[in-house]
Amino acid sequence: MTNLLRNFAILMVIMSCSANNNSFDITSPDERIKLSIFQDNKNSLHYLISFNNEIILDASNLGIEFTNIPDFKNNLKIVSIKRNSNDYTWEQPWGENRFINDIHNELAILVKDKLNREVIFRIKAFNDGIGFRYEFNKGFDGKSVIENELTSFNIANAKDDSVWWLEAYKKDRYEYRYNQSSLSEVSVSHTPLTYITSNGTHISLHEAALLDYSSYVIRNGGTNNLELELVPAYDGTKSTHYGNFITPWRTIQISDTAKGLIDSSLILNLNEPNKLENTDWIKTGKYMGIWWGMHIGENTWSTGPNLGASTAEAIRYIDFIAENNIDGLLIEGWNIGWDGNWIENGPIFKFNKPQPFFDMDKVSSHAKKMGVSLIMHNETSGHVPNYELQMDDAYDYLEKHGVHHLKTGYVGFSNGYPFNGIEKARPNESGDLVYEWNHGQRMINHYTKSIIESAKRKIALNVHEPIKPTGLRRTYPNMMTREGVRGQEYNAWSDGNDPQHTTILPFTRMLAGPLDFTPGVFDVWFKGEDDSSRIRTTVAKQLALMVVLYSPLQMAADLPRNYLKRMDVFKFIKDLGTDWEKSITLDGKIGDYIVIAREEKHTGSWFIGGITDENQRSYDLDFSFLPEGNFQATIYSDGDNANWEYNPFPVNISGQSVNSNSKITIDMASGGGFAISLIKE
Ligand code: NOJ
Ligand code: CA
C-alpha cells in the first residue's frame, strides 16, 4: 500500500560542473541542517554536517576499499550533480503513525575514477536528519569483495558522558545494557548510537534499508573519529557483490530535543515503498503466550510433566484470550526438537511436525472458532542450514493451518568458538564448519529470505535474535516486530534489567523500529521477594511499557492466573489499542523518563504511557494535544508508597473527564510509571 496522498512540487535541476572547485552543499527543507561535500588534494571525497550553524560532524571520510579490485577512494572526479526535492505523504498499513510526511531535498553526485568506473553518491536531507549512500553503477560487473567501507563520522562537540552505545561483537548480540559514557570511552558499538552535543543537539547514527550488505558497527578511531566498520564474514571479507550494487543508507538523525529523535521518520522514509500486493491480512494485536511459564521455570519446552505446549493448555489460553479482548496466542515448544538441551538442537528441529502432546488441527480449529490468532514459534537454535532446508515446508504448514503470525528465534550456541556462532553449521568451500556473526551479509540475506518467503504465505514475522531493524517494515510490512534487545526474559533468569533500562531504549534501539520487549507482567516477584530474579519495576510501569515500547504485536506476558487476580488493573490491557493514527512523544530525557501518547486508529481513543528510572518524579501532564471533545480518562498510577524495590504492587485507579484544556500532575514512584486510557465520551 503506497498511497500517494498529496504530491506537491517535484523540482529537478540538473547541473554539470568541472572537476575543479568541487564543493557542494545540500540543506534540509527548513535549512537548519546542511551537508557539504568536498574533495581533498588526493581527490577523495569528504563530507561535513552542520545543524543551526553548529558543526556536528567535522570533515569525515567517504570511499570503499576492495580486496579483489582497485579501491574507489582517490583520484575521483565529480562529473555531474543532480538536485531533486520531494514533499509528499504516504500511508502505512500499520504503525505508530498512519501518515508519514516525506519532505526532503536530494543531491546525487556522479563520481568517476581513473578506470572510468562510476559511483553515485546520493544524499537526502530531511528536517529530521540526513541519509546518504553509495550506488556502484558502472564498471562493477564482476565480483566485488569489499574490504572496508571508509565512511566515518567525525564527531564534533560531543558532550561529556552523553553517548549511549551498545558494545558490539559480543556473544549475545544486542542483548546487553547500554553504556553511557564520553565519546573517548566508546570502543566498538552497534547502532543506533545516540549522543548529545554540548549545545544540546541530539544525534543518532544508524542505517536504513539494510539489504544484501553487511551491517555496520562503529569503531572508535580516536580523536573523535568514529569509523564505520562492516561486520566481517567468517573469512574476514566484509561484503561480496556480483554486478552493480548499492549500500544501505547511512543515517544521521538530528534534533533539538530527545523526544524529536523518537518522532523522526527518517529511517522509514529512506526505505522503498511497500512491495506486497495486499497487506489487508497483516493484523496488529495484543498477544499472550505459552512462554513466561517456561522462562520462570514453571513449564518446559521439552516433554515432561510440566510441558507448556499441550493441546489442553493451548485451549485453556485460547479461551482466556477470547474472553478478555486479547488477539493472539504465542505457542512455543509445540514442534519436534525441544527435548534435551534445545540450545544444541539446531540440526534436529522439525518445523512442520508437532510433538505428540500437541494436536495442531484441534488447536488451530479451536483458535479459529474463538477468533484468536495463533503466533506459532520456530526456534532454529541458530542452525540456519536446517531452517533454510525446511523453510518452504514450515511456512506451507502454517498457511495450511490458517496461521498468519510466526515468531522465529536464532539463539546461537557458541560451542567454544569465540564468536556467537549464529550460523553454526555452515560448511565452507573445504567442507569445514564455519561460524558467522549474526550481523554479517549472509545472515542479513537469510533474514530477508524469511521475510519474503513468509509473505508469500500471508505470514507476518516477530523475529527474536534478529538483525537490528533498518526500516524494512515499510517495504515488507509483514516484518512486524522483533527482539534485538535485553528484553523482559532477562528478568526471569539473569540479574535482570535495572529500572533505567527502558528509559534508554526509546532513544536508542527503538529509533530503528518496533520492539518485542514482552512487557505487562503483574507478578513482578514471581520467585518471591528475596529472589534476585525479579522485575525491577512497579506494576503501573508494566502497563506504561505497553504504550511506551511500541510493537504492532504487543505482548501481555504474564500468566492468566496473575491477571485474574488483578482484573481491575488488567482492564487497561483489555482496552489498549495496537494500531495508531498518531503518536506524540510528550516529553523525555534519555535514561531518566519518557511520556508518549498514541491515538488509536478508527476509534479515536488515546492511550498514554509514562515511565521513570530509579528516581521518583512527578509529571505535569498537559492534555493540549487532544482534539476537541471530552474523554473519559482512566488513570493507572503508582499507589501509595509504591516503589520497585520494596513495594511494587499498589496501583491507583481513578477516573475523570478530560479535554484539551485539562492538566493533571501524576507522581511516578522509583522504578514506576503511569498508564492512561482516554475513551471518547
Ligand atoms: C529466546 C527468545 O528471546 C525467547 O522469547 C524464546 O522463548 C527462547 N529463545 C526460546 O526460543
Ligand atoms: Ca532473546
Coordinates of C-alpha atoms and ligand atoms in Angstrom, one line a residue, residues 175 291 295 301 332 338 342 377 379 407 411 464-465 483 489, ligand 1:
E175 CA 21.1 -8.2 24.4
W291 CA 6.0 -18.6 27.2
H295 CA 11.2 -18.6 31.4
W301 CA 9.6 -26.6 26.3
E332 CA 6.4 -22.3 22.0
W338 CA 12.9 -29.4 22.1
W342 CA 17.3 -27.2 22.9
H377 CA 7.2 -20.4 17.0
E379 CA 13.3 -21.8 17.2
K407 CA 7.8 -15.9 15.8
V411 CA 19.6 -18.4 19.8
H464 CA 13.9 -13.0 18.0
E465 CA 17.7 -12.8 17.9
E483 CA 13.5 -8.5 19.8
E489 CA 13.1 -12.5 29.6
Ligands
NOJ1 C1 14.9 -16.6 23.2 C2 13.7 -15.8 22.9 O1 14.0 -14.4 23.0 C3 12.6 -16.2 23.7 O2 11.5 -15.4 23.6 C4 12.3 -17.7 23.5 O3 11.3 -18.1 24.4 C5 13.5 -18.5 23.6 N1 14.6 -18.0 22.9 C6 13.3 -20.0 23.2 O4 13.1 -20.0 21.8

